[in-house]
Amino acid sequence: MERAEEVLVKLPAEHPSFVKHMLHSHVVQGFWLGLLSGFCNKHLPKQDATIVLEDEDGHNYDAKYLGAKQGLSGGWRGFAINHDIKVGDVVVFQLVRSAKFKVYILRANNFTTTDGALGLLCLEAGKENILKEEGSNDVKSKENPKVQNDSSNPASESMKEGIRFSDTAIDFDDVKNFSNFNIIVDGLVIDCKFPDHLRKTYYELCCAQESFLHKDLLKQINLTLAVGVIMETTNIAEGIRACEARASSHEDFVVWKKTLEAFELLGMNVKFLLKRIDGLLSLSARPRDPAEHEGYKEMKLERAHAGAKMKELESRMSSVKDTLKKMDVEMEEMLRRLATAPW
């Protein structure tokens, strides 16, 4: 994330950009990539559209953008697999045109093309600073406007603050709005580990349950594990919101359920999400035992009955239309006879 922040600062200010931390459901199962809501509302179309993803080598890939759900669906899977994007990698999206992203991939464990480009950018920045120092004091005193305005970038401001100790224990009742919402684990404020859009979604989940979902996590839990649990829980919630009745949904639900059950063992409050997934599983699965899915069976019978009634009504309507045509013909014949009858 720190390297991604450096890339964001170096990118041209006229092209809006944001970062996404890759999670399991982004690049392993499901392949649904929800984008930042604020970014989508401001820069992307409201309706479904094809978005072009250009990689660091200049190759273009088409991806399906779902305007109502504000995320990438079809096409993103192929891009992620072709570029071997892994869980833990960070991807920077730069909107270079109305429907085209330049994509920079920063690997969790490897040096990438983007890192090399970042090094060159830093070198150029160093040269510029030397020239400024050799110039007049007026030039030296000027601030870089792009860095100054970086707060408008969707990247999290809290990321720059780092991990810090919490002064006091905070109860969720004390949280009045998003501005004073902090994610605290074992007395450490770890907001810096989350992009703003992810922290905002997690805040909304906590508001819905009126408590911190992570408050009962195991004591002295590994901090990286805690961050991963919170991130993946939030991402699963986003995936549930964006799910469609497609063949792969059932498999996604099963994976999400197993993941959340594991998180529950660690103390995460995910019962409400498990309940929602159970409901979705019951709708997406074909009933094996009619007794277990009586509601589904009744709905199916009711639909079949409605379909039969529709056909019956269509048949009657056709018969009525035929009768009306015959009557029209007979009336025309009567009028013709009356009109042509002898005086």
mmCIF file of C-alpha atoms in Angstrom:
data_model
loop_
_atom_site.group_PDB
_atom_site.id
_atom_site.type_symbol
_atom_site.label_atom_id
_atom_site.label_comp_id
_atom_site.label_asym_id
_atom_site.label_seq_id
_atom_site.Cartn_x
_atom_site.Cartn_y
_atom_site.Cartn_z
ATOM 1 C CA MET A 1 0.000 0.000 0.000
ATOM 2 C CA GLU A 2 2.865 2.377 0.737
ATOM 3 C CA ARG A 3 4.299 1.726 -2.723
ATOM 4 C CA ALA A 4 0.821 2.260 -4.219
ATOM 5 C CA GLU A 5 0.583 5.595 -2.401
ATOM 6 C CA GLU A 6 3.896 6.620 -3.953
ATOM 7 C CA VAL A 7 2.619 5.655 -7.420
ATOM 8 C CA LEU A 8 -0.554 7.715 -6.871
ATOM 9 C CA VAL A 9 1.455 10.789 -5.934
ATOM 10 C CA LYS A 10 3.615 10.466 -9.039
ATOM 11 C CA LEU A 11 0.725 9.996 -11.486
ATOM 12 C CA PRO A 12 -0.578 13.039 -13.408
ATOM 13 C CA ALA A 13 -3.174 14.925 -11.369
ATOM 14 C CA GLU A 14 -5.513 15.419 -14.343
ATOM 15 C CA HIS A 15 -6.265 11.681 -14.431
ATOM 16 C CA PRO A 16 -8.240 10.472 -11.366
ATOM 17 C CA SER A 17 -6.995 7.255 -9.817
ATOM 18 C CA PHE A 18 -7.526 4.896 -6.881
ATOM 19 C CA VAL A 19 -6.049 1.724 -5.376
ATOM 20 C CA LYS A 20 -7.514 -1.713 -4.665
ATOM 21 C CA HIS A 21 -5.989 -4.244 -2.301
ATOM 22 C CA MET A 22 -6.539 -7.691 -3.858
ATOM 23 C CA LEU A 23 -8.525 -10.135 -1.743
ATOM 24 C CA HIS A 24 -9.529 -13.774 -2.193
ATOM 25 C CA SER A 25 -12.865 -12.972 -3.831
ATOM 26 C CA HIS A 26 -11.165 -10.590 -6.290
ATOM 27 C CA VAL A 27 -8.638 -12.998 -7.771
ATOM 28 C CA VAL A 28 -9.393 -16.554 -6.611
ATOM 29 C CA GLN A 29 -13.112 -17.201 -6.254
ATOM 30 C CA GLY A 30 -15.944 -15.150 -7.669
ATOM 31 C CA PHE A 31 -13.738 -12.599 -9.445
ATOM 32 C CA TRP A 32 -16.052 -9.712 -8.559
ATOM 33 C CA LEU A 33 -14.168 -6.424 -8.208
ATOM 34 C CA GLY A 34 -16.228 -3.711 -6.540
ATOM 35 C CA LEU A 35 -14.903 -0.217 -7.201
ATOM 36 C CA LEU A 36 -14.992 2.886 -5.005
ATOM 37 C CA SER A 37 -18.533 4.241 -4.827
ATOM 38 C CA GLY A 38 -17.460 7.898 -4.731
ATOM 39 C CA PHE A 39 -15.123 7.413 -7.684
ATOM 40 C CA CYS A 40 -17.825 5.636 -9.713
ATOM 41 C CA ASN A 41 -20.442 8.291 -8.967
ATOM 42 C CA LYS A 42 -18.106 11.040 -10.113
ATOM 43 C CA HIS A 43 -16.272 9.520 -13.081
ATOM 44 C CA LEU A 44 -17.973 6.370 -14.432
ATOM 45 C CA PRO A 45 -21.278 5.818 -16.281
ATOM 46 C CA LYS A 46 -24.473 4.986 -14.411
ATOM 47 C CA GLN A 47 -25.395 2.268 -16.909
ATOM 48 C CA ASP A 48 -23.556 -0.929 -17.836
ATOM 49 C CA ALA A 49 -20.593 -0.346 -20.129
ATOM 50 C CA THR A 50 -17.423 -1.915 -21.501
ATOM 51 C CA ILE A 51 -14.297 -0.652 -19.739
ATOM 52 C CA VAL A 52 -10.856 -1.078 -21.305
ATOM 53 C CA LEU A 53 -8.029 -2.167 -18.990
ATOM 54 C CA GLU A 54 -4.564 -1.310 -20.301
ATOM 55 C CA ASP A 55 -1.660 -3.093 -18.636
ATOM 56 C CA GLU A 56 1.867 -1.777 -18.135
ATOM 57 C CA ASP A 57 2.962 -3.211 -21.512
ATOM 58 C CA GLY A 58 0.224 -1.348 -23.404
ATOM 59 C CA HIS A 59 -2.005 -4.386 -24.032
ATOM 60 C CA ASN A 60 -5.755 -3.763 -23.814
ATOM 61 C CA TYR A 61 -8.414 -5.995 -22.265
ATOM 62 C CA ASP A 62 -12.186 -5.454 -22.261
ATOM 63 C CA ALA A 63 -14.080 -5.803 -18.979
ATOM 64 C CA LYS A 64 -17.793 -5.508 -18.211
ATOM 65 C CA TYR A 65 -18.629 -2.640 -15.856
ATOM 66 C CA LEU A 66 -21.983 -2.951 -14.047
ATOM 67 C CA GLY A 67 -23.153 0.606 -13.428
ATOM 68 C CA ALA A 68 -25.846 -0.222 -10.878
ATOM 69 C CA LYS A 69 -23.463 -2.343 -8.812
ATOM 70 C CA GLN A 70 -20.341 -0.255 -9.465
ATOM 71 C CA GLY A 71 -17.889 -3.021 -10.186
ATOM 72 C CA LEU A 72 -16.074 -5.093 -12.813
ATOM 73 C CA SER A 73 -17.489 -8.478 -13.702
ATOM 74 C CA GLY A 74 -16.889 -10.260 -17.021
ATOM 75 C CA GLY A 75 -13.392 -9.673 -18.384
ATOM 76 C CA TRP A 76 -11.802 -8.892 -15.027
ATOM 77 C CA ARG A 77 -11.279 -12.623 -14.388
ATOM 78 C CA GLY A 78 -9.278 -13.025 -17.596
ATOM 79 C CA PHE A 79 -7.207 -9.916 -16.846
ATOM 80 C CA ALA A 80 -6.425 -11.098 -13.293
ATOM 81 C CA ILE A 81 -5.464 -14.616 -14.424
ATOM 82 C CA ASN A 82 -3.388 -13.436 -17.400
ATOM 83 C CA HIS A 83 -1.422 -11.086 -15.156
ATOM 84 C CA ASP A 84 -1.135 -13.606 -12.304
ATOM 85 C CA ILE A 85 -2.573 -11.166 -9.753
ATOM 86 C CA LYS A 86 -2.402 -12.705 -6.272
ATOM 87 C CA VAL A 87 -4.097 -12.101 -2.938
ATOM 88 C CA GLY A 88 -2.174 -9.305 -1.208
ATOM 89 C CA ASP A 89 -1.154 -7.522 -4.405
ATOM 90 C CA VAL A 90 -2.233 -3.913 -4.834
ATOM 91 C CA VAL A 91 -3.609 -2.588 -8.117
ATOM 92 C CA VAL A 92 -3.657 1.100 -9.064
ATOM 93 C CA PHE A 93 -6.379 2.150 -11.519
ATOM 94 C CA GLN A 94 -5.807 5.398 -13.417
ATOM 95 C CA LEU A 95 -8.718 6.672 -15.521
ATOM 96 C CA VAL A 96 -6.978 7.909 -18.676
ATOM 97 C CA ARG A 97 -10.197 8.137 -20.708
ATOM 98 C CA SER A 98 -13.914 8.045 -19.935
ATOM 99 C CA ALA A 99 -13.987 4.252 -20.324
ATOM 100 C CA LYS A 100 -10.337 3.246 -20.058
ATOM 101 C CA PHE A 101 -8.101 2.479 -17.078
ATOM 102 C CA LYS A 102 -4.332 2.301 -17.082
ATOM 103 C CA VAL A 103 -3.589 -0.486 -14.603
ATOM 104 C CA TYR A 104 -0.457 -0.695 -12.443
ATOM 105 C CA ILE A 105 0.158 -3.890 -10.462
ATOM 106 C CA LEU A 106 2.309 -3.849 -7.321
ATOM 107 C CA ARG A 107 3.175 -7.338 -6.139
ATOM 108 C CA ALA A 108 3.141 -8.195 -2.465
ATOM 109 C CA ASN A 109 6.455 -10.057 -2.700
ATOM 110 C CA ASN A 110 8.079 -9.159 -6.030
ATOM 111 C CA PHE A 111 9.666 -6.157 -7.723
ATOM 112 C CA THR A 112 7.474 -5.118 -10.682
ATOM 113 C CA THR A 113 7.581 -2.939 -13.761
ATOM 114 C CA THR A 114 5.599 -0.348 -11.833
ATOM 115 C CA ASP A 115 8.211 -0.344 -9.051
ATOM 116 C CA GLY A 116 10.901 0.258 -11.660
ATOM 117 C CA ALA A 117 8.915 3.110 -13.174
ATOM 118 C CA LEU A 118 8.350 4.479 -9.678
ATOM 119 C CA GLY A 119 12.109 4.477 -9.096
ATOM 120 C CA LEU A 120 12.668 6.464 -12.278
ATOM 121 C CA LEU A 121 9.950 8.922 -11.272
ATOM 122 C CA CYS A 122 11.614 9.390 -7.882
ATOM 123 C CA LEU A 123 14.963 9.942 -9.608
ATOM 124 C CA GLU A 124 13.412 12.595 -11.851
ATOM 125 C CA ALA A 125 11.776 14.186 -8.831
ATOM 126 C CA GLY A 126 15.179 14.261 -7.126
ATOM 127 C CA LYS A 127 16.715 16.020 -10.115
ATOM 128 C CA GLU A 128 13.918 18.589 -10.104
ATOM 129 C CA ASN A 129 14.475 19.252 -6.397
ATOM 130 C CA ILE A 130 18.202 19.841 -6.984
ATOM 131 C CA LEU A 131 17.422 22.302 -9.790
ATOM 132 C CA LYS A 132 14.910 24.085 -7.542
ATOM 133 C CA GLU A 133 17.461 24.395 -4.759
ATOM 134 C CA GLU A 134 19.927 25.929 -7.195
ATOM 135 C CA GLY A 135 17.283 28.363 -8.441
ATOM 136 C CA SER A 136 15.746 31.347 -6.750
ATOM 137 C CA ASN A 137 14.224 31.236 -3.272
ATOM 138 C CA ASP A 138 10.842 32.065 -4.788
ATOM 139 C CA VAL A 139 10.878 28.924 -6.900
ATOM 140 C CA LYS A 140 12.135 26.913 -3.946
ATOM 141 C CA SER A 141 9.291 28.051 -1.742
ATOM 142 C CA LYS A 142 6.538 27.008 -4.154
ATOM 143 C CA GLU A 143 4.586 23.893 -3.214
ATOM 144 C CA ASN A 144 3.805 21.052 -5.590
ATOM 145 C CA PRO A 145 0.075 21.604 -6.287
ATOM 146 C CA LYS A 146 -0.553 17.939 -7.117
ATOM 147 C CA VAL A 147 0.838 16.755 -3.806
ATOM 148 C CA GLN A 148 -1.003 19.521 -2.033
ATOM 149 C CA ASN A 149 -4.305 18.425 -3.576
ATOM 150 C CA ASP A 150 -3.671 14.717 -2.996
ATOM 151 C CA SER A 151 -6.396 14.714 -0.333
ATOM 152 C CA SER A 152 -8.928 14.709 -3.157
ATOM 153 C CA ASN A 153 -7.509 11.386 -4.363
ATOM 154 C CA PRO A 154 -9.612 8.400 -3.239
ATOM 155 C CA ALA A 155 -6.558 6.862 -1.551
ATOM 156 C CA SER A 156 -6.955 6.837 2.215
ATOM 157 C CA GLU A 157 -5.599 9.792 4.149
ATOM 158 C CA SER A 158 -5.549 7.588 7.246
ATOM 159 C CA MET A 159 -2.967 5.343 5.548
ATOM 160 C CA LYS A 160 -0.400 8.097 5.976
ATOM 161 C CA GLU A 161 -0.870 8.268 9.742
ATOM 162 C CA GLY A 162 0.364 4.728 10.504
ATOM 163 C CA ILE A 163 -0.584 2.409 13.349
ATOM 164 C CA ARG A 164 -0.931 4.121 16.718
ATOM 165 C CA PHE A 165 -2.056 3.301 20.237
ATOM 166 C CA SER A 166 -5.623 4.073 21.185
ATOM 167 C CA ASP A 167 -5.896 6.572 24.024
ATOM 168 C CA THR A 168 -9.060 5.036 25.467
ATOM 169 C CA ALA A 169 -11.310 2.049 24.957
ATOM 170 C CA ILE A 170 -14.118 3.057 22.593
ATOM 171 C CA ASP A 171 -17.617 1.606 22.709
ATOM 172 C CA PHE A 172 -19.624 1.626 19.498
ATOM 173 C CA ASP A 173 -22.266 3.792 21.174
ATOM 174 C CA ASP A 174 -19.629 6.536 21.249
ATOM 175 C CA VAL A 175 -19.265 6.454 17.451
ATOM 176 C CA LYS A 176 -21.470 9.236 16.100
ATOM 177 C CA ASN A 177 -20.354 9.241 12.448
ATOM 178 C CA PHE A 178 -17.683 7.927 10.090
ATOM 179 C CA SER A 179 -15.222 10.680 10.997
ATOM 180 C CA ASN A 180 -14.717 9.307 14.522
ATOM 181 C CA PHE A 181 -14.907 5.620 13.551
ATOM 182 C CA ASN A 182 -11.657 3.756 14.251
ATOM 183 C CA ILE A 183 -10.789 0.090 13.831
ATOM 184 C CA ILE A 184 -9.012 -0.923 17.029
ATOM 185 C CA VAL A 185 -7.476 -4.348 17.681
ATOM 186 C CA ASP A 186 -5.701 -5.057 20.983
ATOM 187 C CA GLY A 187 -5.446 -1.340 21.730
ATOM 188 C CA LEU A 188 -3.958 -0.459 18.333
ATOM 189 C CA VAL A 189 -5.702 1.801 15.824
ATOM 190 C CA ILE A 190 -5.167 0.057 12.478
ATOM 191 C CA ASP A 191 -7.134 2.402 10.174
ATOM 192 C CA CYS A 192 -3.958 2.811 8.107
ATOM 193 C CA LYS A 193 -4.328 -0.767 6.881
ATOM 194 C CA PHE A 194 -7.639 -0.056 5.127
ATOM 195 C CA PRO A 195 -8.491 2.097 2.100
ATOM 196 C CA ASP A 196 -11.201 4.643 2.913
ATOM 197 C CA HIS A 197 -13.854 2.965 0.774
ATOM 198 C CA LEU A 198 -13.305 -0.385 2.543
ATOM 199 C CA ARG A 199 -13.337 1.243 5.969
ATOM 200 C CA LYS A 200 -16.544 3.071 5.017
ATOM 201 C CA THR A 201 -18.227 -0.195 3.994
ATOM 202 C CA TYR A 202 -17.092 -1.840 7.225
ATOM 203 C CA TYR A 203 -18.429 1.141 9.183
ATOM 204 C CA GLU A 204 -21.843 0.645 7.513
ATOM 205 C CA LEU A 205 -21.818 -3.056 8.445
ATOM 206 C CA CYS A 206 -21.008 -2.188 12.053
ATOM 207 C CA CYS A 207 -23.792 0.417 12.079
ATOM 208 C CA ALA A 208 -26.259 -2.187 10.818
ATOM 209 C CA GLN A 209 -25.350 -4.457 13.775
ATOM 210 C CA GLU A 210 -24.828 -1.560 16.191
ATOM 211 C CA SER A 211 -21.457 -2.921 17.305
ATOM 212 C CA PHE A 212 -17.869 -3.466 16.179
ATOM 213 C CA LEU A 213 -17.965 -6.777 14.312
ATOM 214 C CA HIS A 214 -14.367 -7.500 15.393
ATOM 215 C CA LYS A 215 -14.755 -6.673 19.090
ATOM 216 C CA ASP A 216 -14.702 -10.364 20.138
ATOM 217 C CA LEU A 217 -11.722 -11.389 18.022
ATOM 218 C CA LEU A 218 -9.246 -13.576 19.902
ATOM 219 C CA LYS A 219 -6.989 -11.593 22.215
ATOM 220 C CA GLN A 220 -3.442 -11.013 20.966
ATOM 221 C CA ILE A 221 -4.466 -12.226 17.505
ATOM 222 C CA ASN A 222 -1.864 -11.741 14.785
ATOM 223 C CA LEU A 223 -2.421 -8.209 13.469
ATOM 224 C CA THR A 224 -2.072 -9.204 9.816
ATOM 225 C CA LEU A 225 -4.630 -11.972 10.343
ATOM 226 C CA ALA A 226 -7.037 -9.543 12.019
ATOM 227 C CA VAL A 227 -6.728 -7.107 9.107
ATOM 228 C CA GLY A 228 -7.308 -9.938 6.625
ATOM 229 C CA VAL A 229 -10.392 -11.154 8.496
ATOM 230 C CA ILE A 230 -11.968 -7.680 8.573
ATOM 231 C CA MET A 231 -11.084 -6.987 4.920
ATOM 232 C CA GLU A 232 -12.426 -10.298 3.632
ATOM 233 C CA THR A 233 -15.607 -9.995 5.723
ATOM 234 C CA THR A 234 -16.229 -6.577 4.189
ATOM 235 C CA ASN A 235 -15.443 -7.853 0.719
ATOM 236 C CA ILE A 236 -17.830 -10.799 1.110
ATOM 237 C CA ALA A 237 -20.556 -8.355 2.147
ATOM 238 C CA GLU A 238 -19.884 -6.361 -1.028
ATOM 239 C CA GLY A 239 -20.004 -9.581 -3.044
ATOM 240 C CA ILE A 240 -23.373 -10.515 -1.539
ATOM 241 C CA ARG A 241 -24.762 -7.114 -2.485
ATOM 242 C CA ALA A 242 -23.503 -7.543 -6.048
ATOM 243 C CA CYS A 243 -24.514 -11.189 -6.543
ATOM 244 C CA GLU A 244 -26.661 -12.265 -9.475
ATOM 245 C CA ALA A 245 -28.616 -15.414 -10.249
ATOM 246 C CA ARG A 246 -25.872 -17.036 -12.289
ATOM 247 C CA ALA A 247 -24.406 -20.541 -12.338
ATOM 248 C CA SER A 248 -21.283 -19.543 -10.411
ATOM 249 C CA SER A 249 -23.205 -17.842 -7.595
ATOM 250 C CA HIS A 250 -23.909 -21.094 -5.755
ATOM 251 C CA GLU A 251 -20.193 -21.958 -5.662
ATOM 252 C CA ASP A 252 -19.379 -18.442 -4.451
ATOM 253 C CA PHE A 253 -21.940 -18.713 -1.652
ATOM 254 C CA VAL A 254 -20.473 -22.036 -0.486
ATOM 255 C CA VAL A 255 -16.934 -20.586 -0.373
ATOM 256 C CA TRP A 256 -18.126 -17.434 1.394
ATOM 257 C CA LYS A 257 -19.999 -19.510 3.961
ATOM 258 C CA LYS A 258 -16.960 -21.644 4.780
ATOM 259 C CA THR A 259 -14.801 -18.529 5.043
ATOM 260 C CA LEU A 260 -17.223 -16.762 7.378
ATOM 261 C CA GLU A 261 -17.615 -19.874 9.536
ATOM 262 C CA ALA A 262 -13.841 -19.877 10.007
ATOM 263 C CA PHE A 263 -13.929 -16.165 10.900
ATOM 264 C CA GLU A 264 -16.693 -16.865 13.418
ATOM 265 C CA LEU A 265 -14.387 -19.316 15.189
ATOM 266 C CA LEU A 266 -11.874 -16.481 15.522
ATOM 267 C CA GLY A 267 -14.531 -14.339 17.220
ATOM 268 C CA MET A 268 -15.777 -12.238 14.291
ATOM 269 C CA ASN A 269 -19.476 -11.342 14.440
ATOM 270 C CA VAL A 270 -20.664 -12.630 11.061
ATOM 271 C CA LYS A 271 -23.907 -14.402 12.012
ATOM 272 C CA PHE A 272 -26.032 -11.947 10.027
ATOM 273 C CA LEU A 273 -23.933 -12.536 6.900
ATOM 274 C CA LEU A 274 -24.129 -16.321 7.337
ATOM 275 C CA LYS A 275 -27.901 -16.054 7.657
ATOM 276 C CA ARG A 276 -28.076 -14.045 4.433
ATOM 277 C CA ILE A 277 -25.874 -16.567 2.604
ATOM 278 C CA ASP A 278 -28.016 -19.475 3.853
ATOM 279 C CA GLY A 279 -31.031 -17.726 2.360
ATOM 280 C CA LEU A 280 -29.251 -17.191 -0.950
ATOM 281 C CA LEU A 281 -28.076 -20.818 -0.996
ATOM 282 C CA SER A 282 -31.626 -22.074 -0.497
ATOM 283 C CA LEU A 283 -32.755 -20.013 -3.499
ATOM 284 C CA SER A 284 -29.837 -20.844 -5.778
ATOM 285 C CA ALA A 285 -29.738 -24.602 -5.064
ATOM 286 C CA ARG A 286 -31.996 -27.013 -6.893
ATOM 287 C CA PRO A 287 -34.223 -28.829 -4.402
ATOM 288 C CA ARG A 288 -33.012 -32.380 -3.877
ATOM 289 C CA ASP A 289 -35.609 -33.288 -1.307
ATOM 290 C CA PRO A 290 -39.022 -31.634 -1.905
ATOM 291 C CA ALA A 291 -39.778 -31.839 1.804
ATOM 292 C CA GLU A 292 -36.733 -29.665 2.528
ATOM 293 C CA HIS A 293 -37.726 -27.030 -0.009
ATOM 294 C CA GLU A 294 -41.514 -26.896 0.320
ATOM 295 C CA GLY A 295 -41.595 -23.174 -0.377
ATOM 296 C CA TYR A 296 -39.625 -23.628 -3.593
ATOM 297 C CA LYS A 297 -41.920 -26.478 -4.674
ATOM 298 C CA GLU A 298 -45.055 -24.441 -3.999
ATOM 299 C CA MET A 299 -43.677 -21.468 -5.915
ATOM 300 C CA LYS A 300 -42.765 -23.705 -8.866
ATOM 301 C CA LEU A 301 -46.277 -25.228 -8.931
ATOM 302 C CA GLU A 302 -47.845 -21.796 -8.663
ATOM 303 C CA ARG A 303 -45.748 -20.563 -11.575
ATOM 304 C CA ALA A 304 -46.736 -23.589 -13.683
ATOM 305 C CA HIS A 305 -50.404 -22.962 -12.837
ATOM 306 C CA ALA A 306 -50.071 -19.297 -13.802
ATOM 307 C CA GLY A 307 -48.431 -20.319 -17.080
ATOM 308 C CA ALA A 308 -51.301 -22.697 -17.867
ATOM 309 C CA LYS A 309 -53.826 -19.958 -17.120
ATOM 310 C CA MET A 310 -51.953 -17.580 -19.397
ATOM 311 C CA LYS A 311 -52.134 -20.094 -22.256
ATOM 312 C CA GLU A 312 -55.844 -20.628 -21.616
ATOM 313 C CA LEU A 313 -56.462 -16.869 -21.690
ATOM 314 C CA GLU A 314 -54.442 -16.530 -24.881
ATOM 315 C CA SER A 315 -56.525 -19.309 -26.467
ATOM 316 C CA ARG A 316 -59.768 -17.587 -25.424
ATOM 317 C CA MET A 317 -58.502 -14.264 -26.691
ATOM 318 C CA SER A 318 -57.695 -15.851 -30.041
ATOM 319 C CA SER A 319 -61.196 -17.331 -30.195
ATOM 320 C CA VAL A 320 -62.772 -13.960 -29.364
ATOM 321 C CA LYS A 321 -60.687 -12.287 -32.078
ATOM 322 C CA ASP A 322 -61.888 -14.870 -34.635
ATOM 323 C CA THR A 323 -65.515 -14.284 -33.594
ATOM 324 C CA LEU A 324 -65.115 -10.519 -33.944
ATOM 325 C CA LYS A 325 -63.644 -10.939 -37.424
ATOM 326 C CA LYS A 326 -66.619 -13.083 -38.488
ATOM 327 C CA MET A 327 -69.039 -10.518 -37.094
ATOM 328 C CA ASP A 328 -67.223 -7.743 -38.979
ATOM 329 C CA VAL A 329 -67.524 -9.702 -42.220
ATOM 330 C CA GLU A 330 -71.256 -10.386 -41.643
ATOM 331 C CA MET A 331 -71.930 -6.712 -40.829
ATOM 332 C CA GLU A 332 -70.151 -5.568 -43.956
ATOM 333 C CA GLU A 333 -72.195 -8.033 -46.001
ATOM 334 C CA MET A 334 -75.457 -6.766 -44.452
ATOM 335 C CA LEU A 335 -74.497 -3.163 -45.177
ATOM 336 C CA ARG A 336 -73.566 -4.058 -48.749
ATOM 337 C CA ARG A 337 -76.903 -5.802 -49.292
ATOM 338 C CA LEU A 338 -78.825 -2.902 -47.792
ATOM 339 C CA ALA A 339 -76.904 -0.377 -49.894
ATOM 340 C CA THR A 340 -77.405 -2.308 -53.153
ATOM 341 C CA ALA A 341 -81.032 -3.358 -52.593
ATOM 342 C CA PRO A 342 -83.589 -2.193 -55.217
ATOM 343 C CA TRP A 343 -85.244 1.136 -54.476
#
